[in-house]
XYZ file of C-alpha atoms in Angstrom:
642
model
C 0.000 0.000 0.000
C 1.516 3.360 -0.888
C -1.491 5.473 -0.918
C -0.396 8.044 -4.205
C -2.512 9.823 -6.447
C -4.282 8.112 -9.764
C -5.268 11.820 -10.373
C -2.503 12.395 -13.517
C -2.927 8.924 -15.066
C -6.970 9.628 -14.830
C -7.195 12.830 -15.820
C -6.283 12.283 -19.235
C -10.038 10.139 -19.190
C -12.032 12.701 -17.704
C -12.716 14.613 -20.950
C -14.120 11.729 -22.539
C -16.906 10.743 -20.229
C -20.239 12.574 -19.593
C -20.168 14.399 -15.729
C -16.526 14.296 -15.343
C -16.886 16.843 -12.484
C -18.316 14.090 -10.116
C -14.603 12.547 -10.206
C -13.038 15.435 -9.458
C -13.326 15.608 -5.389
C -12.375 18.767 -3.785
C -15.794 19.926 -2.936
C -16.529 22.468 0.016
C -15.776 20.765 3.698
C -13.634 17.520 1.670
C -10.890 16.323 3.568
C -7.220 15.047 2.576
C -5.066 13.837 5.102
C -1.540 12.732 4.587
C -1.255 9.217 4.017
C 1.456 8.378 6.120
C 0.614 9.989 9.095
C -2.089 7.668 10.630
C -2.348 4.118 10.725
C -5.543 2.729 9.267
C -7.180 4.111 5.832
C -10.682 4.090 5.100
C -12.234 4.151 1.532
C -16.150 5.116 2.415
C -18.362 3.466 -0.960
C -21.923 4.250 -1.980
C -22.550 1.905 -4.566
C -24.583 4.557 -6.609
C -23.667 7.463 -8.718
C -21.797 10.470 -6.849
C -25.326 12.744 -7.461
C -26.864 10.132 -5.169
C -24.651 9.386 -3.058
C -22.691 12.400 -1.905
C -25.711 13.842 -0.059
C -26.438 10.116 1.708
C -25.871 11.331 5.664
C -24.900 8.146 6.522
C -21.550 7.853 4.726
C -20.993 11.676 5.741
C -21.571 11.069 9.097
C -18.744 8.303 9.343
C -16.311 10.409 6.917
C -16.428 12.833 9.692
C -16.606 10.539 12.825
C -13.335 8.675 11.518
C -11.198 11.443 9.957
C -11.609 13.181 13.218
C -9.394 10.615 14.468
C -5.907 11.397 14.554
C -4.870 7.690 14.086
C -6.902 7.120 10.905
C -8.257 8.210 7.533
C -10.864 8.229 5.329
C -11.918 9.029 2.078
C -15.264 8.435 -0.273
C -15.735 6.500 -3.141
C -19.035 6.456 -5.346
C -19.913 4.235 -7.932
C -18.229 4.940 -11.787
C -20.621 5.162 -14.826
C -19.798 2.547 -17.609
C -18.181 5.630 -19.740
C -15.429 6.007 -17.378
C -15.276 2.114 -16.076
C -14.664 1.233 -19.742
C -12.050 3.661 -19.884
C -10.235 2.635 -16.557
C -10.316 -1.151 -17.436
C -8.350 -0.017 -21.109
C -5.909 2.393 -19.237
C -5.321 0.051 -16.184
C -6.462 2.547 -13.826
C -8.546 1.408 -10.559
C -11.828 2.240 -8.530
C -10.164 5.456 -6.754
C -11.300 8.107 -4.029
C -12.428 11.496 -4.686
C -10.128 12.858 -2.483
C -6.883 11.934 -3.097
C -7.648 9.825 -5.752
C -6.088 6.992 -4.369
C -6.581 3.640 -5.468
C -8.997 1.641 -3.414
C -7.020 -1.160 -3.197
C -4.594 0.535 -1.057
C -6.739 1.164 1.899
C -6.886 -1.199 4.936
C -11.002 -0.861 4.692
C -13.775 -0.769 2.353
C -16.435 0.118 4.076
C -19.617 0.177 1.529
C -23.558 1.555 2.716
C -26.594 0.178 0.816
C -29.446 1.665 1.285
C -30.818 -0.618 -1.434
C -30.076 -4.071 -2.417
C -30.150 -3.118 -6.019
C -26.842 -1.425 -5.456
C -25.014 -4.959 -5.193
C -23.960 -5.313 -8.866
C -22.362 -2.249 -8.328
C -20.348 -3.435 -5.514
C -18.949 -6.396 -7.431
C -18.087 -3.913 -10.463
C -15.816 -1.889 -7.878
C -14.504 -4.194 -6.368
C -13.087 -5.726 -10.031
C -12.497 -2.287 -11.457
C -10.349 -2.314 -7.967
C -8.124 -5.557 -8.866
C -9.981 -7.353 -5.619
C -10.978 -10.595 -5.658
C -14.883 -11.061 -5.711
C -15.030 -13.803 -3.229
C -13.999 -12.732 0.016
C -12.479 -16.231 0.638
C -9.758 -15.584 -2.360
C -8.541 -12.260 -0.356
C -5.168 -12.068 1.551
C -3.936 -9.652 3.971
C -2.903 -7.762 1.200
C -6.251 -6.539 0.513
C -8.822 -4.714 2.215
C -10.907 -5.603 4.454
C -14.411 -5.762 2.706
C -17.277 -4.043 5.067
C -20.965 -3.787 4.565
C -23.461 -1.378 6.012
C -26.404 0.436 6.095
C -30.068 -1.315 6.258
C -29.528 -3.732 3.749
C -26.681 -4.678 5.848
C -29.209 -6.890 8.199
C -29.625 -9.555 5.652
C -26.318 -9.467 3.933
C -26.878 -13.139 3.063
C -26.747 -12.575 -0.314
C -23.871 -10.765 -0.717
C -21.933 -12.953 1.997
C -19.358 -14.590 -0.902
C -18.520 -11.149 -1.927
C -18.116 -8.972 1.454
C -15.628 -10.428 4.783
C -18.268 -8.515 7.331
C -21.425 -6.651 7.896
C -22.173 -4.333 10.478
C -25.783 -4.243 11.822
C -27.072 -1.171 13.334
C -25.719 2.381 13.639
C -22.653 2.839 12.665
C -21.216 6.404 14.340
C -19.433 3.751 17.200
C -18.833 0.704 15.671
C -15.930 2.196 12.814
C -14.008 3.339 16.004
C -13.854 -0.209 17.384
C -13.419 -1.644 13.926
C -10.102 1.282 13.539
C -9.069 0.305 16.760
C -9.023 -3.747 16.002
C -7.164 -3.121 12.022
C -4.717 -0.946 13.935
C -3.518 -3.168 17.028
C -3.595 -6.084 13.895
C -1.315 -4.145 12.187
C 1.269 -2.746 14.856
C 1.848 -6.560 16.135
C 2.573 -7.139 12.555
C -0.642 -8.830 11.174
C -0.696 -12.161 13.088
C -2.746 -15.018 11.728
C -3.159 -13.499 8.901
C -6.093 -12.282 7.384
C -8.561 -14.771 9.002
C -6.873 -13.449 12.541
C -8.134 -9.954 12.029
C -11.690 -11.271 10.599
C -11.699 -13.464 14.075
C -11.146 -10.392 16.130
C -13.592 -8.063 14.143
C -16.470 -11.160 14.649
C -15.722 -10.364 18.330
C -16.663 -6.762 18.200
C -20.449 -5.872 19.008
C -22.163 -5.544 15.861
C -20.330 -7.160 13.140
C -21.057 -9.933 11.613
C -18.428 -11.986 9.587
C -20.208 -14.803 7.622
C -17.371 -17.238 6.407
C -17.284 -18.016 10.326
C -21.366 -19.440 9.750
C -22.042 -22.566 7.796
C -25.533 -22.661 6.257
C -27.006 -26.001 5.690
C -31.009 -26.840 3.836
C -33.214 -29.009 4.404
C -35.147 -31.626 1.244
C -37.473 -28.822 0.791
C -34.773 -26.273 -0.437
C -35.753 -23.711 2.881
C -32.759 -23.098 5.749
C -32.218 -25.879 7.749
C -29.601 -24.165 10.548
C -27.027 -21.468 10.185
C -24.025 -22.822 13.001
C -21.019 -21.071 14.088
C -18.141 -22.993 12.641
C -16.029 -21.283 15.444
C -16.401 -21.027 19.406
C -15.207 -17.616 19.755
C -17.845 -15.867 17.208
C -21.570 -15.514 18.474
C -24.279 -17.810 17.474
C -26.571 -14.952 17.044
C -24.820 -10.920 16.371
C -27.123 -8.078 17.652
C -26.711 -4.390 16.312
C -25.206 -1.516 17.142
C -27.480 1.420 19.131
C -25.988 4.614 19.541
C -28.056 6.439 22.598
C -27.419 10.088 23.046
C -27.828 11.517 19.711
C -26.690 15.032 20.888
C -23.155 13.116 21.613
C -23.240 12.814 18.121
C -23.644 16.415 16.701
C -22.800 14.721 12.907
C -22.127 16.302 10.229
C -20.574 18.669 11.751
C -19.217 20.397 8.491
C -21.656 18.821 5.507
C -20.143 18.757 2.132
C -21.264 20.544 -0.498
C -21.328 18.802 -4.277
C -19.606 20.605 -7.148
C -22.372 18.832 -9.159
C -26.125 18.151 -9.226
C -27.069 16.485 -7.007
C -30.372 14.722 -5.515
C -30.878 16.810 -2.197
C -29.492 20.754 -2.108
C -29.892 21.327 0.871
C -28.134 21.143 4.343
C -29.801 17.832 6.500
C -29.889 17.376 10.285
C -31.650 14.529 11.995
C -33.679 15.526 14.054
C -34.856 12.151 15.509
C -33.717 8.438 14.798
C -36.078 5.149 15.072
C -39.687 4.966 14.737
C -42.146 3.428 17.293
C -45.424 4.319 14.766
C -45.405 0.413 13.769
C -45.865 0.838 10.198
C -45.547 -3.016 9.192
C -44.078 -2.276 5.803
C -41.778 -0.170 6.830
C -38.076 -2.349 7.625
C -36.390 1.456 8.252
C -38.798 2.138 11.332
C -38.679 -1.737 12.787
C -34.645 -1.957 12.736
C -34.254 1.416 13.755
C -35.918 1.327 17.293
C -36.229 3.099 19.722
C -36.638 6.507 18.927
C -34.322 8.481 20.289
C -34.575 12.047 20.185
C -31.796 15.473 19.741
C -32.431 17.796 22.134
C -34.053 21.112 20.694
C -30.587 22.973 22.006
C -28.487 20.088 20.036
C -30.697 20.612 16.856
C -30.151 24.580 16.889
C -26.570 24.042 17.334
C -26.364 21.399 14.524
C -28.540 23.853 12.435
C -26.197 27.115 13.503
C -22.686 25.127 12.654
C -24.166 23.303 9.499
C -25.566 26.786 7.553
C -21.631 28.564 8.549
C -20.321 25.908 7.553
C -22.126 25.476 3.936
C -23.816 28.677 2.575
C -26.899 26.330 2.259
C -30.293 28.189 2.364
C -32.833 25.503 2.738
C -32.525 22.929 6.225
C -34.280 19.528 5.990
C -35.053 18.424 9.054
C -34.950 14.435 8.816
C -35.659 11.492 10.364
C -38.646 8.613 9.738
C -41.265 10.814 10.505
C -39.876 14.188 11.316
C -43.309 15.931 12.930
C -43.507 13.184 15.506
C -40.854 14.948 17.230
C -42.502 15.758 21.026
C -41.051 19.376 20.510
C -41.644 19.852 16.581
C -43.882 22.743 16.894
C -41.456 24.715 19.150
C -38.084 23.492 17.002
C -39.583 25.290 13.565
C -41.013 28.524 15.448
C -38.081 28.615 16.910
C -35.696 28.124 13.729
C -38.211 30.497 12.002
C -37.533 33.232 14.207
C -33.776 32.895 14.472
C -33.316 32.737 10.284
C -35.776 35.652 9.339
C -34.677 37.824 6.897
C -31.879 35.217 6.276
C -33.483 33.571 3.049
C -33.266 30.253 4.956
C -36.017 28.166 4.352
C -37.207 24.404 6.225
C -38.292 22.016 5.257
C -39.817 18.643 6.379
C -38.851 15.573 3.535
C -42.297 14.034 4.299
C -45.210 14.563 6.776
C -47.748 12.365 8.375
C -51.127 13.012 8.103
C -52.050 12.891 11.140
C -49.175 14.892 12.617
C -49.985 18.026 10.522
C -50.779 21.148 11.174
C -51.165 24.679 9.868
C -49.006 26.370 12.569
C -46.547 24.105 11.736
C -46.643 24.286 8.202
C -46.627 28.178 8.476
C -43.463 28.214 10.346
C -41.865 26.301 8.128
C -43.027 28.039 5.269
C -42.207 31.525 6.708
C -38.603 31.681 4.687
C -41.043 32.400 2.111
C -41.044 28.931 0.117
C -44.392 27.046 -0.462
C -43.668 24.711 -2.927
C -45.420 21.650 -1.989
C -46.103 19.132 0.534
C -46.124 15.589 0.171
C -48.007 13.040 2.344
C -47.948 8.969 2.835
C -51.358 7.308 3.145
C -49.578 4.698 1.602
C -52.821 2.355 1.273
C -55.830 3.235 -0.904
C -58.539 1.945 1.281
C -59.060 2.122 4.560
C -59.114 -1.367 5.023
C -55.487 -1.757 3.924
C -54.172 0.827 5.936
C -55.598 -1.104 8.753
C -53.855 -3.925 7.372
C -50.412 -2.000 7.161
C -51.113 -0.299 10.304
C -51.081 3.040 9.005
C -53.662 4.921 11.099
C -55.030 7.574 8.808
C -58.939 7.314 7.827
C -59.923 9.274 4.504
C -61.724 12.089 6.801
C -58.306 12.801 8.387
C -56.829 13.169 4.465
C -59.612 15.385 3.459
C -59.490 17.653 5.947
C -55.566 17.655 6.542
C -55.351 18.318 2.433
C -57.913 21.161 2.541
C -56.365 23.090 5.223
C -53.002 23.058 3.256
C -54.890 24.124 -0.014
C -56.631 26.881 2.444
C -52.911 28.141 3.801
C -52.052 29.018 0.576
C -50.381 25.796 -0.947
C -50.935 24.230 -4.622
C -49.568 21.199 -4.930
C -49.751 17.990 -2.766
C -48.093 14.749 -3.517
C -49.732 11.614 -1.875
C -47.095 8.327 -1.495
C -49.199 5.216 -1.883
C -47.756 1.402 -2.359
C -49.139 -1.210 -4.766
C -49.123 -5.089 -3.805
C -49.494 -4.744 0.055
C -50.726 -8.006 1.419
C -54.369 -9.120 1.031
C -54.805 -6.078 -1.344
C -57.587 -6.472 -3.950
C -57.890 -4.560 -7.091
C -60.973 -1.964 -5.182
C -58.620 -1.527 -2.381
C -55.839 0.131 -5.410
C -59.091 1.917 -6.894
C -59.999 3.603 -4.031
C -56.461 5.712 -4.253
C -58.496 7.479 -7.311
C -60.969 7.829 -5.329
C -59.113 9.970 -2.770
C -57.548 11.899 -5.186
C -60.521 13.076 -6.730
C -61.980 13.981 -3.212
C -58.950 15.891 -2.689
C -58.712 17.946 -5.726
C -62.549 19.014 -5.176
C -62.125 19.660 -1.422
C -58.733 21.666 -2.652
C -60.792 23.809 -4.545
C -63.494 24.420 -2.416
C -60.991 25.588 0.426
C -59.061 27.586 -1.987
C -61.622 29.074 -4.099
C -58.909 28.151 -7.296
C -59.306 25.902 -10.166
C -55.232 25.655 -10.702
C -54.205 23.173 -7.504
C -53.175 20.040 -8.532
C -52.512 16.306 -6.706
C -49.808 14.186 -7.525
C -50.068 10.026 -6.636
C -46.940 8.401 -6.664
C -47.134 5.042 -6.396
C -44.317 2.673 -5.289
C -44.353 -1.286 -5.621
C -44.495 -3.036 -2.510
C -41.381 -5.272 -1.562
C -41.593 -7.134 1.460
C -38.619 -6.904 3.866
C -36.708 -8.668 6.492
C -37.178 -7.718 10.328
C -40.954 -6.932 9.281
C -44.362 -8.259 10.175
C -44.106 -8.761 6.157
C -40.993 -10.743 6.548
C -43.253 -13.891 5.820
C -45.699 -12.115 3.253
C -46.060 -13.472 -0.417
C -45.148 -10.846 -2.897
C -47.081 -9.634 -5.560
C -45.996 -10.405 -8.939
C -44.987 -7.853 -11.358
C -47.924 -8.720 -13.214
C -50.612 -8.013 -10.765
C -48.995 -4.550 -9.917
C -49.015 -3.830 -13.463
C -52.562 -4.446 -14.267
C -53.923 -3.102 -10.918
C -51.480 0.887 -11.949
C -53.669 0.101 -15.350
C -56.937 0.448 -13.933
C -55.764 2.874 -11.628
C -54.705 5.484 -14.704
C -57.821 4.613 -16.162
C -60.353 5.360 -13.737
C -58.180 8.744 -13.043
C -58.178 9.808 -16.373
C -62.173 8.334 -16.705
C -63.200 11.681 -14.749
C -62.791 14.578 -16.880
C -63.911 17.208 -14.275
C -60.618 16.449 -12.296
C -58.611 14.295 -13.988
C -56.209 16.918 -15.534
C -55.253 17.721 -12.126
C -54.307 14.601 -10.648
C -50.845 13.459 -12.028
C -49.609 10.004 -11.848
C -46.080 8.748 -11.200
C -45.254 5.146 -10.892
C -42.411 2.263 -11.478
C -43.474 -0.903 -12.991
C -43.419 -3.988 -10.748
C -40.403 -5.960 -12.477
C -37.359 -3.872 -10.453
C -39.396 -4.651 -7.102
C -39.551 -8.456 -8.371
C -35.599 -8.439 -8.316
C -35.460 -6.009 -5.109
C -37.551 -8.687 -3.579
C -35.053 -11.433 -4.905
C -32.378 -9.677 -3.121
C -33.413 -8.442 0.347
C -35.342 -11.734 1.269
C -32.307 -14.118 -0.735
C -29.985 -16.347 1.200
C -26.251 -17.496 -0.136
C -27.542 -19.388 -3.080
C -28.491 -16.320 -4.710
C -24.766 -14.627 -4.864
C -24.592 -16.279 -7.780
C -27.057 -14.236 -9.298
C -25.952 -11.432 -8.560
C -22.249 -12.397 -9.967
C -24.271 -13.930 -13.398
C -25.889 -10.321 -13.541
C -22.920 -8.359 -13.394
C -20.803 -10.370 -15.593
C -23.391 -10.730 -18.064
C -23.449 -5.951 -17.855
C -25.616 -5.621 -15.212
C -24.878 -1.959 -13.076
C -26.816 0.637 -12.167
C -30.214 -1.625 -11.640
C -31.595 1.035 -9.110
C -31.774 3.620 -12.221
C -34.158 2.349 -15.112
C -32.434 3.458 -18.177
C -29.598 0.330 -16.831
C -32.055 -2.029 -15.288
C -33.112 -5.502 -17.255
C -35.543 -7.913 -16.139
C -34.902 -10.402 -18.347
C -31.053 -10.374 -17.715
C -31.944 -11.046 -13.977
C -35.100 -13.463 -14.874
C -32.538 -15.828 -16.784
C -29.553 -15.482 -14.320
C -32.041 -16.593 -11.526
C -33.367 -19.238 -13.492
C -29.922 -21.007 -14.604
C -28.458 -20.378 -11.078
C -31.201 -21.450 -8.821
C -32.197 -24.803 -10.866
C -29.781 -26.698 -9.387
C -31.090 -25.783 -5.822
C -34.172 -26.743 -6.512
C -35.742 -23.071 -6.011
C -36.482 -20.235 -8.118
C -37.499 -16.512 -8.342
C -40.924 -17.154 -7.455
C -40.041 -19.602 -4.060
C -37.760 -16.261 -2.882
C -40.405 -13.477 -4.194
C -44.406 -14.538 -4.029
C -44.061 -17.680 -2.066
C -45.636 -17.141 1.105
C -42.758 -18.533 4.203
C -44.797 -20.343 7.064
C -44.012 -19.510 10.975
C -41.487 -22.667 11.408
C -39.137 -21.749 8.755
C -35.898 -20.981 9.395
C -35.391 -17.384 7.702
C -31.984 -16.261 5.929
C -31.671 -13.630 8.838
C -32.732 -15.194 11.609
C -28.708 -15.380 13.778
C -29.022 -11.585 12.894
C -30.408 -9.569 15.989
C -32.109 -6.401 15.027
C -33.976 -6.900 18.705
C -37.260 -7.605 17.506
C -38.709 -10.656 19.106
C -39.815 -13.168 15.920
C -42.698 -13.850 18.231
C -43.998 -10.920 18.292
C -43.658 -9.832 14.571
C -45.431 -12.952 13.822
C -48.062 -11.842 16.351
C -48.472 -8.633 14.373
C -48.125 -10.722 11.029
C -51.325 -12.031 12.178
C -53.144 -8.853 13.677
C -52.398 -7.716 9.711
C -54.418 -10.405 8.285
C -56.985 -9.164 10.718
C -57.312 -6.167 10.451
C -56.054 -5.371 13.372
C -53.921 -2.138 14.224
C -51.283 -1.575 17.073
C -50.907 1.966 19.147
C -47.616 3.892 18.794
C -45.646 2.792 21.781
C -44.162 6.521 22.497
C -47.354 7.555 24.044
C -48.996 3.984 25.130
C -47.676 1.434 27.323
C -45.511 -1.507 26.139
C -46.069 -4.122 23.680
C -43.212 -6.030 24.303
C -41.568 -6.244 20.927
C -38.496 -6.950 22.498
C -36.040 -4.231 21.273
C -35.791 -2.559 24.458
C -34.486 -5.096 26.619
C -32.540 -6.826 24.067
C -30.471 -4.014 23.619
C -30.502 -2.226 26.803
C -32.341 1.044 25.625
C -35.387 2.575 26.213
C -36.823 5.583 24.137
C -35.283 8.864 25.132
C -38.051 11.487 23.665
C -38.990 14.883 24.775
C -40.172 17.567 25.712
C -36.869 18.755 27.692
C -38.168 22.515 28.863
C -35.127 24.121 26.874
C -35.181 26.408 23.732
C -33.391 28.031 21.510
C -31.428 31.893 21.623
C -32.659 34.056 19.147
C -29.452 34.231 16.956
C -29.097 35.156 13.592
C -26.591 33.616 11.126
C -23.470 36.051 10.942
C -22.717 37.142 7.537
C -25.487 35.882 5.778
């Protein structure tokens, strides 16, 4: 490892690929350390293209949290479009860092977020655009230690040949203890080799090393046991909880892209987990408890961020950012310090039933009003009772026609297509709403001009969910059911022009599906896909069904399973699920328990503000919920220099 620059034998490339800018590193708050002066190098991945993943908090959050470190580096990597990665493999020139350039292969770690499974292919293309072996087991201690996180992290099953670890849970912690083990490795001159070091990282809380877990399966092609195949590794690895957000004031100093990119705008969390029990939603389940940042801690975050970036818009993000016990008193608060600044708020997404007017005001009072977009996520109220998603149409209605009242013009309204026992009326009935929107819009505004937008999003069941043992819908019946959907919207001429309609077809959730409920068996996929082109499957212009359809169905044969037995097969209480010696402290009791108050009908209270229901995270991981309010508030300041 000698850590110098690719930057003069890739900058001759750079003019011959589209967005060569995203390549270039050296944006606002970047840092460079000098090589030689610590003793374990990071190389920070998100497997996506640098417009989507240079605003991803997580991977800023740990670029910070380790380069504060005196004793260790790190620098970012993002995924290379086929332009340049055809280039590269001609010129001999590897995956590299934005900012030093560096080659990846160089670093002790590669530590690589997914916040989708669909970003897999892309990990295998670095890593051979890198010069790394795919399989993990053909690695030495020449090479980098191979590190996945993020929430696709907590069934890494399927990506176990290709990665050495996985680390489950929150990660702001768990990279100091992983820095800690590479360097002590290193300094008694790497004893035992590679396997040594993966031994010692098994040890640490959180991290899950799965050559060290055998996998056998049973006549009927389902898990029959996963075993440790050594005494000093867990049989079961919990995650990672990090308790007092405001310990954790990160990013401190957010970077700013020197290109387009998805979100332009300076992020704090606000909040992390969710207790609202949405049974869809995996982000909310592995996520708990909520634990909140102190009002004081969110105004400082806020204060340091906007110096520190010449932003003028603040998202304020977590799951479900108004169910923050001081929410109301954070954005008057954050209105009345930035008045007259030009900084605007903003929350990403808001419940239904959590807004307000007074709310919306303040965070409209930077003088943007753009839109807001809401998640009834079921069409009926029968399915939301089925999701869990408390919102009747009554509390839709009237929650739209205030915002159409306060001044606002467009509403977009999240819904998902294929949620168990959903019929074709239940999909209908989103038309339904819109319509009933759009005319109760009007009638509150007085204008004919407002318009609705439904997006609709294909369901995908996921692991450490009440869903976890739900068939999926085919591709097929999500396609039909969007069919009649755009033609009974369209059918109504009175309102129809002012309902828009966004959508992706059910075949990239078929393959999602594949991937985030898949054990071992279906790495091979995945390495058929990408040798056979596949990249980029998250973005639609790259993605091919049929490439993964015939991958799946020449790998899988000889298992005696297919695509359908991961996707739309229905999994029955007893079986023994890919992700079961993975600990996200849910009890698999009681998410079958709610798996079958879904098929009822049945919906479960929000656990912030009701007593217990024992689903196990608390005392698995020895937290509680740390929420508000905490009787503090924020100084009036103003932004110097602004």
């Amino acid at each position: 490892m000698n850590g110098a620059s690719l930057y003069p034998r890739l900058e001759p490339l750079l003019a011959q690929v589209q967005k060569p800018i995203q390549y270039i590193g050296g944006e606002l708050n970047a840092q460079v350390k000098a090589w030689d002066d610590v003793a374990v190098h990071w190389a920070l991945m998100y497997p996506d293209a640098y417009e989507v993943g240079l605003p991803n908090q997580g991977l800023m959050i740990l670029y910070e949290v380790l380069n504060e470190r005196p004793d260790a580096l790190a620098e970012r990597s993002y995924a290379v479009w086929p332009d340049l990665a055809a280039l590269l493999r001609e010129h001999g020139v590897g995956q590299f860092t934005v900012d030093a350039h560096r080659a990846v292969a160089d670093f002790d770690v590669l530590g690589v977020s997914f916040a989708t499974e669909l970003g897999y292919t892309n990990l295998l293309e670095a890593l051979d655009l890198a010069g790394l072996p795919l399989h993990a087991h053909q690695r030495d201690e020449t090479h980098p230690v191979v590190i996945a996180g993020g929430h696709a992290a907590f069934n890494p099953e399927p990506i176990a040949d290709f990665v050495d670890a996985a680390v489950l849970g929150d990660g702001e912690q768990v990279v100091g203890d992983v820095t800690d083990v590479v360097k002590a490795w290193k300094a008694q001159g790497r004893p035992g080799g590679r396997v040594e070091l993966l031994a010692r990282l098994a040890r640490v809380d959180g991290v899950y090393v799965p050559r060290f877990y055998a996998v056998s399966y049973g006549a009927d092609g389902a898990i029959a046991a996963v075993t440790p195949i050594r005494s000093d590794v867990p049989a079961r690895v919990g995650k990672r909880t990090v308790l007092d957000l405001d310990e954790w004031p990160y990013p401190k100093t957010p970077l700013v892209p020197l290109a387009e990119s998805v979100h332009e705008r300076m992020s704090v969390e606000i909040f992390r987990g969710c207790t609202r029990g949405c049974r869809f939603c995996q982000a909310g389940m592995i996520t708990r408890p909520v634990r909140e940042r102190t009002i004081t801690g969110i105004g400082s975050m806020v204060d340091q961020g906007l110096r520190a970036t010449g932003y003028e818009e603040v998202g304020l993000l977590s799951l479900s950012s108004a169910d923050h016990s001081e929410i109301g008193q954070i954005a008057k608060e954050l209105a009345d310090r930035y008045e007259g600044t030009n900084t605007g708020l903003s929350l990403p997404s808001t419940r239904v039933d959590a807004f307000n007017v007074t709310l919306a005001d303040e965070l409209s009072r930077g003088g943007r009003r753009s839109g807001l977009t809401f998640a009834p996520e079921g069409g009926s109220e029968r399915i939301r009772r089925v999701i869990n998603k408390t919102v009747s149409k009554d509390d839709l209605v009237r929650t739209v026609t205030t915002a159409y009242a306060g001044g606002w013009q467009q509403v977009k309204l999240y819904f998902m297509c294929g949620l168990p026992t959903e019929t074709d009326e239940d999909v209908l009935e989103i038309a339904d709403l819109a319509v009933e929107v759009i005319r109760a819009g009007r009638e509150a505004s007085g204008r004919k001009d407002i318009r609705c937008t439904v997006s609709i999003g294909g369901f995908v069941p996921k692991p450490h969910t009440p869903f976890q043992w739900a068939g999926q819908a085919s591709a097929e019946t999500i396609d039909a059911r969007l069919r009649l959907l755009r033609q009974k919207i369209n059918a109504d001429k009175r309102v129809g022009r002012s309902i828009g309609m966004r959508y992706h077809d059910g075949q990239p959730g078929i393959v999602e599906g594949l991937l985030s409920r898949g054990d071992r068996r279906v790495g091979r996929v995945i390495e058929r896909v990408w040798r056979e082109g596949g990249r980029f499957d998250g973005w639609s212009e790259h993605f091919s069904y049929a490439r993964w359809t015939t991958a799946a169905a020449r790998e899988l044969a000889p298992f005696g399973v297919d695509l359908d037995w991961f996707t739309t097969r229905e999994r029955t209480q007893d079986e023994v699920l890919p992700w079961d010696h993975l600990d996200s402290g849910l009890d698999k009791e009681w998410l079958w328990d709610d798996w079958q108050d879904a098929l009822s009908e049945e919906e479960v209270a929000d656990c912030r503000w009701t007593p217990c229901y024992d689903c196990g995270v608390c005392p698995t991981n020895g937290t509680e919920i740390q929420i508000g309010p905490t009787g503090r508030s924020l100084l009036p300041l103003t932004v110097v220099g602004r």
